CSV table of C-alpha atoms in Angstrom, one decimal:
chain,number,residue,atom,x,y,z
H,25,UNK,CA,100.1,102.5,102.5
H,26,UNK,CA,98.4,103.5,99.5
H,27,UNK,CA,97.2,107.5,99.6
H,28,UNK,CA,95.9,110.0,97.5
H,29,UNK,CA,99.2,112.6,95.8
H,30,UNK,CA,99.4,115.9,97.3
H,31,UNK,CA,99.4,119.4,95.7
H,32,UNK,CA,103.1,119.8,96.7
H,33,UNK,CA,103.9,116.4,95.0
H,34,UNK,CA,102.4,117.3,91.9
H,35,UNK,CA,103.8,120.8,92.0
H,36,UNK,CA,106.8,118.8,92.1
H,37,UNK,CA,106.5,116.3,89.5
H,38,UNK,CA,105.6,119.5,87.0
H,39,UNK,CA,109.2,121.5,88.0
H,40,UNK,CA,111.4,118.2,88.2
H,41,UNK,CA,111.0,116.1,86.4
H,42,UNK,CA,110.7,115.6,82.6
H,43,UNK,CA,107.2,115.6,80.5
H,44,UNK,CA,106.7,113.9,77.1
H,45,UNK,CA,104.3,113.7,75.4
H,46,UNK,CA,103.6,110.4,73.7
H,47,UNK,CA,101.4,107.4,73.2
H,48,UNK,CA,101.8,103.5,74.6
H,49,UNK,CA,99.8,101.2,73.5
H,50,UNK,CA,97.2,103.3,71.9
H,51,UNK,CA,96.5,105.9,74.3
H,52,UNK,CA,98.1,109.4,74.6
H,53,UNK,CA,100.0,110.8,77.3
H,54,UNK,CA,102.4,112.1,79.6
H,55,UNK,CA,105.5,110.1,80.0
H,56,UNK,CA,107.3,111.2,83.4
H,57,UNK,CA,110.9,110.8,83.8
H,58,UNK,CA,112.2,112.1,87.6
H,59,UNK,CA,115.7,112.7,88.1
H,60,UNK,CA,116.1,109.7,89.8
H,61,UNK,CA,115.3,107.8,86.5
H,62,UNK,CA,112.2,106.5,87.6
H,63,UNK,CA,109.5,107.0,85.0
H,64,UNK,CA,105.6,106.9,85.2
H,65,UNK,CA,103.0,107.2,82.3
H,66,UNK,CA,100.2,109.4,83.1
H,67,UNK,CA,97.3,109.3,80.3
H,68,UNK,CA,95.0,112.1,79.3
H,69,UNK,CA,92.1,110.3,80.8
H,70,UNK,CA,89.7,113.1,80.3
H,71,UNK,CA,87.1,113.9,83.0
H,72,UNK,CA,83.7,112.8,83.7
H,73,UNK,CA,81.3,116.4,84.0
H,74,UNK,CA,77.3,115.7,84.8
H,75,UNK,CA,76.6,112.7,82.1
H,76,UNK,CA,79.2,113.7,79.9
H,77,UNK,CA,83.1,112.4,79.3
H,78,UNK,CA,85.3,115.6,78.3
H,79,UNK,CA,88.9,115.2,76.3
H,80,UNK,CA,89.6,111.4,76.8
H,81,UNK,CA,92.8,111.1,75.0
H,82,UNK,CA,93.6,114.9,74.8
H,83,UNK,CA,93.1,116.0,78.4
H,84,UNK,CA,94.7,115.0,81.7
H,85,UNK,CA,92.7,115.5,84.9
H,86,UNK,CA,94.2,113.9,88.4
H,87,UNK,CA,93.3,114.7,91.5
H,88,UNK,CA,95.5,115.4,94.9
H,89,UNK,CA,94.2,115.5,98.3
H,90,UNK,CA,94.9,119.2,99.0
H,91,UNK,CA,91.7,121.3,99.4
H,92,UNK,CA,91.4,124.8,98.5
H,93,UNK,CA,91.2,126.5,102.0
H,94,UNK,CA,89.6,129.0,100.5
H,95,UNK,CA,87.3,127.2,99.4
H,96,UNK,CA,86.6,123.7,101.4
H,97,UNK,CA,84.3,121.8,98.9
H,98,UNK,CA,87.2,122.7,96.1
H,99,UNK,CA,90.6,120.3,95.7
H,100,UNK,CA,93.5,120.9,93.6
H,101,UNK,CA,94.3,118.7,90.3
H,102,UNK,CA,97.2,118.4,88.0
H,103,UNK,CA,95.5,119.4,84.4
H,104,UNK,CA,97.3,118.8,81.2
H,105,UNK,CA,97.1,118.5,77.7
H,106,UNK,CA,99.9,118.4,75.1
H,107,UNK,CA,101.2,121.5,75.4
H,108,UNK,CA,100.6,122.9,79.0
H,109,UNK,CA,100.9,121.2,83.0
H,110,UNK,CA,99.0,123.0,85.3
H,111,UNK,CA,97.6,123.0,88.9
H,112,UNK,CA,93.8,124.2,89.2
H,113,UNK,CA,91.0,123.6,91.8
H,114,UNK,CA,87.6,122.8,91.2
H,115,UNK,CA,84.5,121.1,93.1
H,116,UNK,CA,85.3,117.6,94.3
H,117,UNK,CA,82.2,116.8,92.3
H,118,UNK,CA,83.4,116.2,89.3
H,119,UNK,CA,85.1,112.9,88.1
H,120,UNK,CA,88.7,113.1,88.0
H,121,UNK,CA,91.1,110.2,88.0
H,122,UNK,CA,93.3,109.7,90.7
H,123,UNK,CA,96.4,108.0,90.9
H,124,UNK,CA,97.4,106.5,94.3
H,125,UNK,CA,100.8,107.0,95.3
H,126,UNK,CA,103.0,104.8,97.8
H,127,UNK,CA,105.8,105.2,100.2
């Protein structure tokens, strides 16, 4: 029952819940409280581009499963850094994290 997060889901992380920024065990990121108490850490993975590895520790990249119907070969993401949560799309080519989501 494992899937890939939408868009919406996200989108709703981003309005509900709380983001702080912070660092476990080494490695910086987002620490997600929702208002039911439950808490995920999302780090700032970076993203893989070509042959190069953009803003590990600085950047957070993860994809959803909602394509841009505008544009097919485009999904959305959740972007991030310490300062701003945002939703983009961009070509599926590119190597963004994603973290599965259950029921």
């Amino acid at each position: 029952e494992w899937r890939m997060p939408t868009c919406a889901e996200f989108e709703e992380l981003v309005e509900s819940c709380s983001w702080t920024w912070t660092t476990r065990n080494g490695i910086d990121g987002y620490e997600v409280i929702g208002p039911n108490g439950n808490l995920i850490f999302l780090p700032a993975t970076g993203y893989r581009s070509d042959i190069k590895y953009i803003g590990n520790g600085t950047l957070g990249y993860y994809w959803s499963c909602s394509l841009n119907v505008d544009y097919p070969k485009d999904a959305y993401y959740l972007c991030f850094n310490s300062e701003e949560l945002r939703m983009y799309s961009n070509n599926r080519c590119y190597g963004r994290v994603v973290r599965a989501v259950v029921k």
